CSV table of C-alpha atoms in Angstrom, one decimal:
chain,number,residue,atom,x,y,z
A,1,UNK,CA,-59.3,92.9,58.3
A,2,UNK,CA,-58.2,93.0,62.0
A,3,UNK,CA,-61.1,93.7,64.3
A,4,UNK,CA,-59.7,96.1,66.9
A,5,UNK,CA,-63.1,97.0,68.3
A,6,UNK,CA,-64.3,93.4,68.5
A,7,UNK,CA,-61.3,92.6,70.7
A,8,UNK,CA,-61.5,95.8,72.7
A,9,UNK,CA,-62.1,93.9,76.0
A,10,UNK,CA,-58.7,92.3,75.6
A,11,UNK,CA,-57.1,95.8,75.3
A,12,UNK,CA,-59.1,97.0,78.3
A,13,UNK,CA,-57.6,94.1,80.3
A,14,UNK,CA,-54.1,95.0,79.1
A,15,UNK,CA,-54.6,98.6,80.2
A,16,UNK,CA,-55.7,97.4,83.6
A,17,UNK,CA,-52.5,95.3,83.8
A,18,UNK,CA,-50.4,98.4,82.9
A,19,UNK,CA,-52.1,100.8,85.3
A,20,UNK,CA,-53.0,98.8,88.5
A,21,UNK,CA,-49.4,98.0,89.6
A,22,UNK,CA,-48.2,101.6,89.0
A,23,UNK,CA,-51.3,102.9,90.8
A,24,UNK,CA,-50.5,100.7,93.7
A,25,UNK,CA,-47.0,102.0,94.1
A,26,UNK,CA,-48.3,105.6,93.6
A,27,UNK,CA,-50.6,105.1,96.6
A,28,UNK,CA,-47.8,103.8,98.7
A,29,UNK,CA,-45.8,107.0,98.2
A,30,UNK,CA,-47.5,109.1,101.0
A,31,UNK,CA,-47.4,106.3,103.6
A,32,UNK,CA,-44.0,104.6,103.0
A,33,UNK,CA,-40.6,105.0,101.6
A,34,UNK,CA,-41.7,103.1,98.5
A,35,UNK,CA,-43.3,104.7,95.5
A,36,UNK,CA,-42.4,108.1,94.0
A,37,UNK,CA,-39.0,109.4,94.9
A,38,UNK,CA,-39.2,113.2,94.7
A,39,UNK,CA,-36.1,115.4,94.4
A,40,UNK,CA,-35.6,118.4,96.7
A,41,UNK,CA,-37.3,120.5,93.9
A,42,UNK,CA,-40.6,119.3,95.4
A,43,UNK,CA,-39.7,118.3,99.0
A,44,UNK,CA,-37.2,121.0,100.0
A,45,UNK,CA,-33.8,120.2,101.6
A,46,UNK,CA,-30.1,119.9,100.8
A,47,UNK,CA,-28.7,117.6,98.2
A,48,UNK,CA,-24.9,117.0,98.5
A,49,UNK,CA,-22.9,114.7,96.3
A,50,UNK,CA,-19.4,114.0,97.4
A,51,UNK,CA,-16.7,111.4,96.8
A,52,UNK,CA,-14.3,110.1,99.5
A,53,UNK,CA,-10.7,109.2,98.8
A,54,UNK,CA,-11.4,105.8,100.4
A,55,UNK,CA,-13.8,104.0,98.0
A,56,UNK,CA,-14.8,101.6,100.7
A,57,UNK,CA,-16.8,104.3,102.5
A,58,UNK,CA,-20.5,103.2,102.5
A,59,UNK,CA,-23.7,105.4,102.5
A,60,UNK,CA,-24.6,103.8,105.9
A,61,UNK,CA,-21.5,105.2,107.5
A,62,UNK,CA,-22.2,108.6,106.1
A,63,UNK,CA,-25.8,108.5,107.5
A,64,UNK,CA,-24.3,107.5,110.9
A,65,UNK,CA,-22.0,110.6,110.9
A,66,UNK,CA,-25.0,112.9,110.1
A,67,UNK,CA,-27.0,111.2,112.9
A,68,UNK,CA,-24.2,111.8,115.4
A,69,UNK,CA,-24.3,115.5,114.5
A,70,UNK,CA,-28.1,115.7,115.0
A,71,UNK,CA,-29.1,115.5,111.3
A,72,UNK,CA,-31.3,112.9,109.7
A,73,UNK,CA,-30.0,112.1,106.3
A,74,UNK,CA,-30.4,109.5,103.5
A,75,UNK,CA,-27.4,108.5,101.4
A,76,UNK,CA,-27.1,106.4,98.3
A,77,UNK,CA,-24.2,105.6,96.0
A,78,UNK,CA,-24.4,107.0,92.5
A,79,UNK,CA,-22.2,106.7,89.5
A,80,UNK,CA,-18.4,107.3,89.5
A,81,UNK,CA,-18.1,106.5,93.2
A,82,UNK,CA,-20.0,109.5,94.5
A,83,UNK,CA,-22.4,109.3,97.5
A,84,UNK,CA,-25.5,111.4,97.3
A,85,UNK,CA,-26.7,112.8,100.6
A,86,UNK,CA,-30.2,114.3,101.2
A,87,UNK,CA,-31.2,116.0,104.4
A,88,UNK,CA,-33.2,119.0,105.7
A,89,UNK,CA,-32.3,122.4,104.3
A,90,UNK,CA,-28.9,123.5,105.6
A,91,UNK,CA,-27.3,126.8,104.9
A,92,UNK,CA,-30.4,128.9,104.2
A,93,UNK,CA,-30.3,132.3,105.8
A,94,UNK,CA,-33.3,133.8,107.6
A,95,UNK,CA,-35.4,136.2,105.5
A,96,UNK,CA,-34.5,139.9,106.0
A,97,UNK,CA,-36.8,141.9,108.2
A,98,UNK,CA,-39.4,144.1,106.5
A,99,UNK,CA,-38.1,147.3,108.1
A,100,UNK,CA,-35.2,148.3,110.3
A,101,UNK,CA,-35.9,148.8,114.0
A,102,UNK,CA,-36.4,152.4,115.0
A,103,UNK,CA,-33.6,154.3,116.7
A,104,UNK,CA,-34.2,155.8,120.1
A,105,UNK,CA,-33.6,159.3,118.7
A,106,UNK,CA,-36.6,158.9,116.4
A,107,UNK,CA,-34.6,158.3,113.3
A,108,UNK,CA,-33.5,155.0,111.8
A,109,UNK,CA,-30.0,154.5,110.7
A,110,UNK,CA,-29.6,152.1,107.8
A,111,UNK,CA,-27.3,149.1,108.1
A,112,UNK,CA,-23.8,149.7,107.0
A,113,UNK,CA,-23.9,153.6,107.3
A,114,UNK,CA,-22.5,155.9,110.0
A,115,UNK,CA,-24.8,156.4,113.0
A,116,UNK,CA,-25.0,159.2,115.5
A,117,UNK,CA,-23.8,158.7,119.0
A,118,UNK,CA,-26.2,156.7,121.2
A,119,UNK,CA,-28.5,155.6,118.3
A,120,UNK,CA,-29.2,151.9,117.8
A,121,UNK,CA,-28.0,150.5,114.5
A,122,UNK,CA,-29.9,147.5,113.0
A,123,UNK,CA,-27.7,144.6,112.1
A,124,UNK,CA,-26.9,143.8,108.6
A,125,UNK,CA,-29.4,141.8,106.6
A,126,UNK,CA,-28.7,138.0,106.7
A,127,UNK,CA,-28.9,137.9,103.0
A,128,UNK,CA,-26.3,140.6,102.5
A,129,UNK,CA,-23.0,139.7,100.8
A,130,UNK,CA,-20.1,139.0,103.1
A,131,UNK,CA,-18.0,141.3,101.1
A,132,UNK,CA,-20.0,144.4,102.0
A,133,UNK,CA,-17.8,146.9,104.0
A,134,UNK,CA,-19.7,149.2,106.4
A,135,UNK,CA,-18.6,152.8,107.0
A,136,UNK,CA,-16.9,153.6,110.2
A,137,UNK,CA,-19.2,154.7,113.1
A,138,UNK,CA,-18.5,157.4,115.7
A,139,UNK,CA,-17.6,156.5,119.3
A,140,UNK,CA,-20.5,155.1,121.3
A,141,UNK,CA,-22.2,153.6,118.3
A,142,UNK,CA,-21.5,150.0,117.4
A,143,UNK,CA,-20.3,149.5,113.9
A,144,UNK,CA,-22.6,147.2,111.9
A,145,UNK,CA,-21.0,144.0,110.5
A,146,UNK,CA,-22.2,141.4,108.1
A,147,UNK,CA,-23.8,138.3,109.5
A,148,UNK,CA,-21.2,135.6,110.1
A,149,UNK,CA,-23.2,133.0,108.2
A,150,UNK,CA,-23.7,135.2,105.2
A,151,UNK,CA,-21.9,134.4,102.0
A,152,UNK,CA,-22.1,135.3,98.3
A,153,UNK,CA,-24.0,132.1,97.6
A,154,UNK,CA,-26.5,132.4,100.5
A,155,UNK,CA,-30.0,133.2,99.7
A,156,UNK,CA,-33.2,134.2,101.7
A,157,UNK,CA,-35.4,131.5,103.1
A,158,UNK,CA,-37.3,129.7,100.5
A,159,UNK,CA,-34.7,130.4,97.7
A,160,UNK,CA,-32.4,127.8,96.2
A,161,UNK,CA,-28.8,127.8,97.3
A,162,UNK,CA,-26.6,126.1,94.7
A,163,UNK,CA,-23.0,125.3,95.6
A,164,UNK,CA,-20.1,124.7,93.3
A,165,UNK,CA,-17.4,122.0,93.4
A,166,UNK,CA,-15.6,123.6,96.4
A,167,UNK,CA,-16.3,122.1,99.8
A,168,UNK,CA,-18.0,124.5,102.2
A,169,UNK,CA,-16.0,125.7,105.1
A,170,UNK,CA,-18.5,127.8,107.1
A,171,UNK,CA,-21.7,127.1,109.0
A,172,UNK,CA,-23.3,123.7,109.6
A,173,UNK,CA,-22.1,122.3,106.2
A,174,UNK,CA,-18.5,123.3,107.1
A,175,UNK,CA,-18.9,121.4,110.4
A,176,UNK,CA,-20.2,118.4,108.5
A,177,UNK,CA,-17.1,118.4,106.3
A,178,UNK,CA,-14.9,118.3,109.3
A,179,UNK,CA,-17.0,115.5,111.0
A,180,UNK,CA,-17.0,113.4,107.8
A,181,UNK,CA,-13.3,113.7,107.2
A,182,UNK,CA,-12.6,112.9,110.9
A,183,UNK,CA,-14.6,109.7,110.8
A,184,UNK,CA,-14.3,108.5,107.2
A,185,UNK,CA,-11.2,110.1,105.8
A,186,UNK,CA,-10.6,113.0,103.3
A,187,UNK,CA,-13.2,114.0,100.8
A,188,UNK,CA,-11.7,113.8,97.3
A,189,UNK,CA,-14.2,115.9,95.4
A,190,UNK,CA,-17.7,117.5,95.5
A,191,UNK,CA,-19.9,117.1,92.4
A,192,UNK,CA,-22.8,119.3,93.6
A,193,UNK,CA,-24.4,121.1,96.5
A,194,UNK,CA,-28.0,122.4,96.3
A,195,UNK,CA,-30.3,123.7,99.0
A,196,UNK,CA,-33.9,124.5,98.3
A,197,UNK,CA,-36.3,125.9,101.0
A,198,UNK,CA,-39.8,124.6,101.8
A,199,UNK,CA,-41.5,127.7,100.3
A,200,UNK,CA,-40.0,127.2,96.9
A,201,UNK,CA,-40.6,123.4,96.8
A,202,UNK,CA,-44.3,123.7,97.8
A,203,UNK,CA,-44.7,126.4,95.1
A,204,UNK,CA,-43.1,124.2,92.5
A,205,UNK,CA,-45.4,121.2,93.4
A,206,UNK,CA,-48.5,123.4,93.3
A,207,UNK,CA,-47.6,124.9,90.0
A,208,UNK,CA,-46.8,121.5,88.5
A,209,UNK,CA,-50.2,120.1,89.5
A,210,UNK,CA,-52.0,123.3,88.1
A,211,UNK,CA,-50.1,123.0,84.8
A,212,UNK,CA,-51.1,119.4,84.3
A,213,UNK,CA,-54.7,119.9,85.3
A,214,UNK,CA,-55.2,123.1,83.3
A,215,UNK,CA,-53.5,121.7,80.3
A,216,UNK,CA,-55.7,118.5,80.3
A,217,UNK,CA,-58.9,120.4,80.8
A,218,UNK,CA,-58.0,122.9,78.1
A,219,UNK,CA,-57.4,120.0,75.6
A,220,UNK,CA,-60.7,118.4,76.5
A,221,UNK,CA,-62.6,121.6,76.1
A,222,UNK,CA,-61.1,122.2,72.7
A,223,UNK,CA,-61.8,118.6,71.5
A,224,UNK,CA,-65.4,118.9,72.7
A,225,UNK,CA,-65.9,122.2,70.9
A,226,UNK,CA,-64.1,121.0,67.7
A,227,UNK,CA,-66.1,117.8,67.4
A,228,UNK,CA,-69.4,119.2,68.8
A,229,UNK,CA,-69.8,116.1,70.9
A,230,UNK,CA,-68.9,115.7,74.6
A,231,UNK,CA,-68.2,112.0,74.1
A,232,UNK,CA,-65.1,112.8,72.1
A,233,UNK,CA,-63.8,115.2,74.8
A,234,UNK,CA,-64.4,112.9,77.7
A,235,UNK,CA,-63.0,109.8,76.1
A,236,UNK,CA,-59.9,111.8,75.2
A,237,UNK,CA,-59.6,112.8,78.8
A,238,UNK,CA,-59.8,109.2,80.0
A,239,UNK,CA,-57.1,108.3,77.6
A,240,UNK,CA,-54.9,111.1,78.9
A,241,UNK,CA,-55.5,110.0,82.5
A,242,UNK,CA,-54.5,106.5,81.4
A,243,UNK,CA,-51.2,107.8,80.0
A,244,UNK,CA,-50.4,109.9,83.1
A,245,UNK,CA,-51.1,107.0,85.4
A,246,UNK,CA,-48.9,104.6,83.4
A,247,UNK,CA,-46.0,107.0,83.2
A,248,UNK,CA,-46.2,108.2,86.9
A,249,UNK,CA,-46.7,104.6,87.9
A,250,UNK,CA,-43.7,103.4,86.0
A,251,UNK,CA,-41.6,106.0,87.8
A,252,UNK,CA,-43.1,104.9,91.2
A,253,UNK,CA,-42.0,101.4,90.4
A,254,UNK,CA,-38.6,102.5,89.2
A,255,UNK,CA,-38.2,104.7,92.2
A,256,UNK,CA,-39.0,101.9,94.6
A,257,UNK,CA,-36.5,99.4,93.2
A,258,UNK,CA,-33.9,101.6,91.4
A,259,UNK,CA,-34.3,104.9,93.2
A,260,UNK,CA,-35.2,106.8,90.0
A,261,UNK,CA,-36.3,110.3,91.1
A,262,UNK,CA,-38.8,112.8,89.8
A,263,UNK,CA,-37.4,116.3,89.2
A,264,UNK,CA,-38.7,119.6,87.8
A,265,UNK,CA,-38.2,118.3,84.2
A,266,UNK,CA,-40.7,115.5,84.8
A,267,UNK,CA,-43.6,118.1,84.6
A,268,UNK,CA,-42.3,119.2,81.2
A,269,UNK,CA,-42.2,115.5,80.1
A,270,UNK,CA,-45.7,114.9,81.2
A,271,UNK,CA,-47.1,118.0,79.4
A,272,UNK,CA,-45.2,116.8,76.2
A,273,UNK,CA,-46.7,113.3,76.6
A,274,UNK,CA,-50.2,114.7,77.0
A,275,UNK,CA,-49.9,116.9,73.9
A,276,UNK,CA,-48.5,114.1,71.8
A,277,UNK,CA,-51.1,111.6,73.0
A,278,UNK,CA,-54.0,113.9,72.2
A,279,UNK,CA,-52.5,114.6,68.8
A,280,UNK,CA,-52.8,110.9,67.9
A,281,UNK,CA,-56.3,110.7,69.4
A,282,UNK,CA,-57.5,113.7,67.3
A,283,UNK,CA,-56.1,112.1,64.1
A,284,UNK,CA,-58.2,109.0,64.8
A,285,UNK,CA,-61.3,110.9,65.9
A,286,UNK,CA,-61.2,113.2,62.8
A,287,UNK,CA,-61.1,110.1,60.6
A,288,UNK,CA,-64.1,108.7,62.5
A,289,UNK,CA,-66.0,111.9,61.9
A,290,UNK,CA,-65.2,111.9,58.2
A,291,UNK,CA,-66.2,108.2,57.8
A,292,UNK,CA,-69.4,108.7,59.8
A,293,UNK,CA,-70.6,111.3,57.4
A,294,UNK,CA,-69.4,109.3,54.4
A,295,UNK,CA,-70.9,105.9,55.4
A,296,UNK,CA,-74.3,106.9,56.8
A,297,UNK,CA,-76.3,103.8,58.0
A,298,UNK,CA,-73.3,101.7,58.8
A,299,UNK,CA,-72.9,100.5,62.4
A,300,UNK,CA,-70.7,102.8,64.4
A,301,UNK,CA,-68.3,100.1,65.6
A,302,UNK,CA,-67.5,99.2,62.0
A,303,UNK,CA,-66.9,102.9,61.2
A,304,UNK,CA,-64.5,103.3,64.1
A,305,UNK,CA,-62.7,100.0,63.3
A,306,UNK,CA,-62.2,101.1,59.7
A,307,UNK,CA,-61.0,104.5,60.8
A,308,UNK,CA,-58.5,103.0,63.2
A,309,UNK,CA,-57.0,100.8,60.5
A,310,UNK,CA,-56.8,103.7,58.1
A,311,UNK,CA,-54.8,105.8,60.5
A,312,UNK,CA,-52.8,102.9,62.2
A,313,UNK,CA,-49.8,103.1,59.8
A,314,UNK,CA,-49.5,106.9,60.2
A,315,UNK,CA,-49.7,106.8,64.0
A,316,UNK,CA,-47.2,104.0,64.4
A,317,UNK,CA,-44.7,105.5,61.9
A,318,UNK,CA,-44.9,109.0,63.5
A,319,UNK,CA,-44.4,107.5,67.0
A,320,UNK,CA,-41.6,105.2,65.8
A,321,UNK,CA,-39.5,108.1,64.4
A,322,UNK,CA,-39.9,110.0,67.7
A,323,UNK,CA,-39.0,106.9,69.8
A,324,UNK,CA,-35.8,106.3,67.7
A,325,UNK,CA,-34.7,109.9,68.4
A,326,UNK,CA,-35.5,109.6,72.1
A,327,UNK,CA,-33.7,106.3,72.3
A,328,UNK,CA,-30.6,107.8,70.9
A,329,UNK,CA,-30.8,110.7,73.4
A,330,UNK,CA,-31.4,108.2,76.3
A,331,UNK,CA,-28.3,106.2,75.4
A,332,UNK,CA,-25.9,109.0,74.6
A,333,UNK,CA,-27.4,112.2,76.1
A,334,UNK,CA,-25.9,111.8,79.5
A,335,UNK,CA,-27.3,111.3,83.0
A,336,UNK,CA,-28.6,114.9,83.4
A,337,UNK,CA,-31.5,114.3,81.1
A,338,UNK,CA,-31.9,110.5,81.2
A,339,UNK,CA,-34.9,110.5,83.5
A,340,UNK,CA,-36.6,113.2,81.4
A,341,UNK,CA,-36.0,111.2,78.2
A,342,UNK,CA,-37.2,108.0,79.9
A,343,UNK,CA,-40.5,109.7,80.8
A,344,UNK,CA,-40.9,110.8,77.2
A,345,UNK,CA,-40.1,107.3,75.9
A,346,UNK,CA,-42.7,105.6,78.1
A,347,UNK,CA,-45.2,108.4,77.5
A,348,UNK,CA,-44.9,108.4,73.7
A,349,UNK,CA,-45.3,104.6,73.4
A,350,UNK,CA,-48.2,104.4,75.8
A,351,UNK,CA,-49.8,107.5,74.3
A,352,UNK,CA,-49.9,105.8,70.8
A,353,UNK,CA,-51.3,102.7,72.4
A,354,UNK,CA,-54.1,104.5,74.2
A,355,UNK,CA,-55.1,106.6,71.2
A,356,UNK,CA,-55.8,103.5,69.2
A,357,UNK,CA,-56.8,100.8,71.7
A,358,UNK,CA,-58.4,102.9,74.6
A,359,UNK,CA,-59.9,106.2,73.4
A,360,UNK,CA,-61.7,104.8,70.3
A,361,UNK,CA,-63.1,101.6,71.9
A,362,UNK,CA,-64.4,103.7,74.8
A,363,UNK,CA,-66.1,105.9,72.2
A,364,UNK,CA,-67.8,102.9,70.7
A,365,UNK,CA,-69.0,101.6,74.1
A,366,UNK,CA,-70.4,105.0,75.0
A,367,UNK,CA,-72.2,105.3,71.7
A,368,UNK,CA,-73.6,101.8,72.0
A,369,UNK,CA,-74.9,102.6,75.4
A,370,UNK,CA,-76.7,105.7,74.1
A,371,UNK,CA,-78.1,103.8,71.2
A,372,UNK,CA,-79.5,101.1,73.5
A,373,UNK,CA,-81.0,103.8,75.8
A,374,UNK,CA,-82.8,105.5,72.9
A,375,UNK,CA,-83.8,102.2,71.2
A,376,UNK,CA,-81.8,102.9,68.0
A,377,UNK,CA,-79.2,100.1,68.2
A,378,UNK,CA,-78.7,98.5,64.8
A,379,UNK,CA,-76.8,95.2,64.9
A,380,UNK,CA,-73.9,94.7,62.6
A,381,UNK,CA,-75.5,91.6,61.1
A,382,UNK,CA,-78.8,93.4,60.3
A,383,UNK,CA,-77.0,96.3,58.6
A,384,UNK,CA,-75.0,94.0,56.2
A,385,UNK,CA,-76.7,93.3,52.9
A,386,UNK,CA,-77.6,89.6,52.4
A,387,UNK,CA,-76.0,87.7,49.5
A,388,UNK,CA,-78.6,86.2,47.2
A,389,UNK,CA,-77.5,82.8,45.9
A,390,UNK,CA,-78.2,82.1,42.3
């Protein structure tokens, strides 16, 4: 019989080997360009993916054109010859004012409607559609007109502005199209154009952290209540933190060397990993509770080891079926969900490992510490019946 608990220190060492490099790259993220590479979902900005007719155009040349026009940008080459450009938000319109300015005559004339002579007419909202046609105004009153920068795809500050495959012709982005084509030649096609303001990105980041923290604490509270023992809840939480660090650390390493980015779907992947991992942990813990009542007097480490071996086949088989499905999606599902599937793959594998080789051994060590503290530790040798030789 394989002694998982007896070799738990080897598994602790393996867990440290998996978590420390990733944790190092995670800590590098706020102070350097290495570590986690966040998409504009969390940082705010404009993401523009274009392809030049000249395939020899390099990302460095694109960055130089942006710098010459007063914009700091980072560019990388992606698949199919496209160059992905990320810069500060471009094209977001200022938020509309809360109320129109008062007219000198004491009454306010709404934008786009006829105004009496001599009254001031507030300008059209920046977020208004460019296709809006104002009514004619009498002589002496200026006719309102839509803001020159407004367009059907423009949105208020903080909101996402998502372009299509047509190159922009107005505003700063239109100027950049002209500048790029003057310096580097014609742009063959545009794959995507997305702009997200700082307000939306900060809200997304805060909501993502709240979701993960609340989800983890809720799981721990339920396990503690279900097993009537705080040790089960806390060791499950440590196991979950282990899984989160490994997955996030893996993406920090991949982001440093292969520019793999974390987008909004990553939070969904993390919550799925947390739920799957705790499911495996509960299966093992439930068997430990059953065997503990069934085999009173046996050393706790033996009960836990026996419970792990009883549930090992079920845990591995369940995880393997999920991994095979995810592997098929990763290989044939397309680039749009590849990072999401990769996070699930890493999380499911490491979650199965931690349920067996991290959570249960930690439970044994905590129980042994309590037994020593209260003077009720029974050694495995003393508990085993002696064989009487004839």
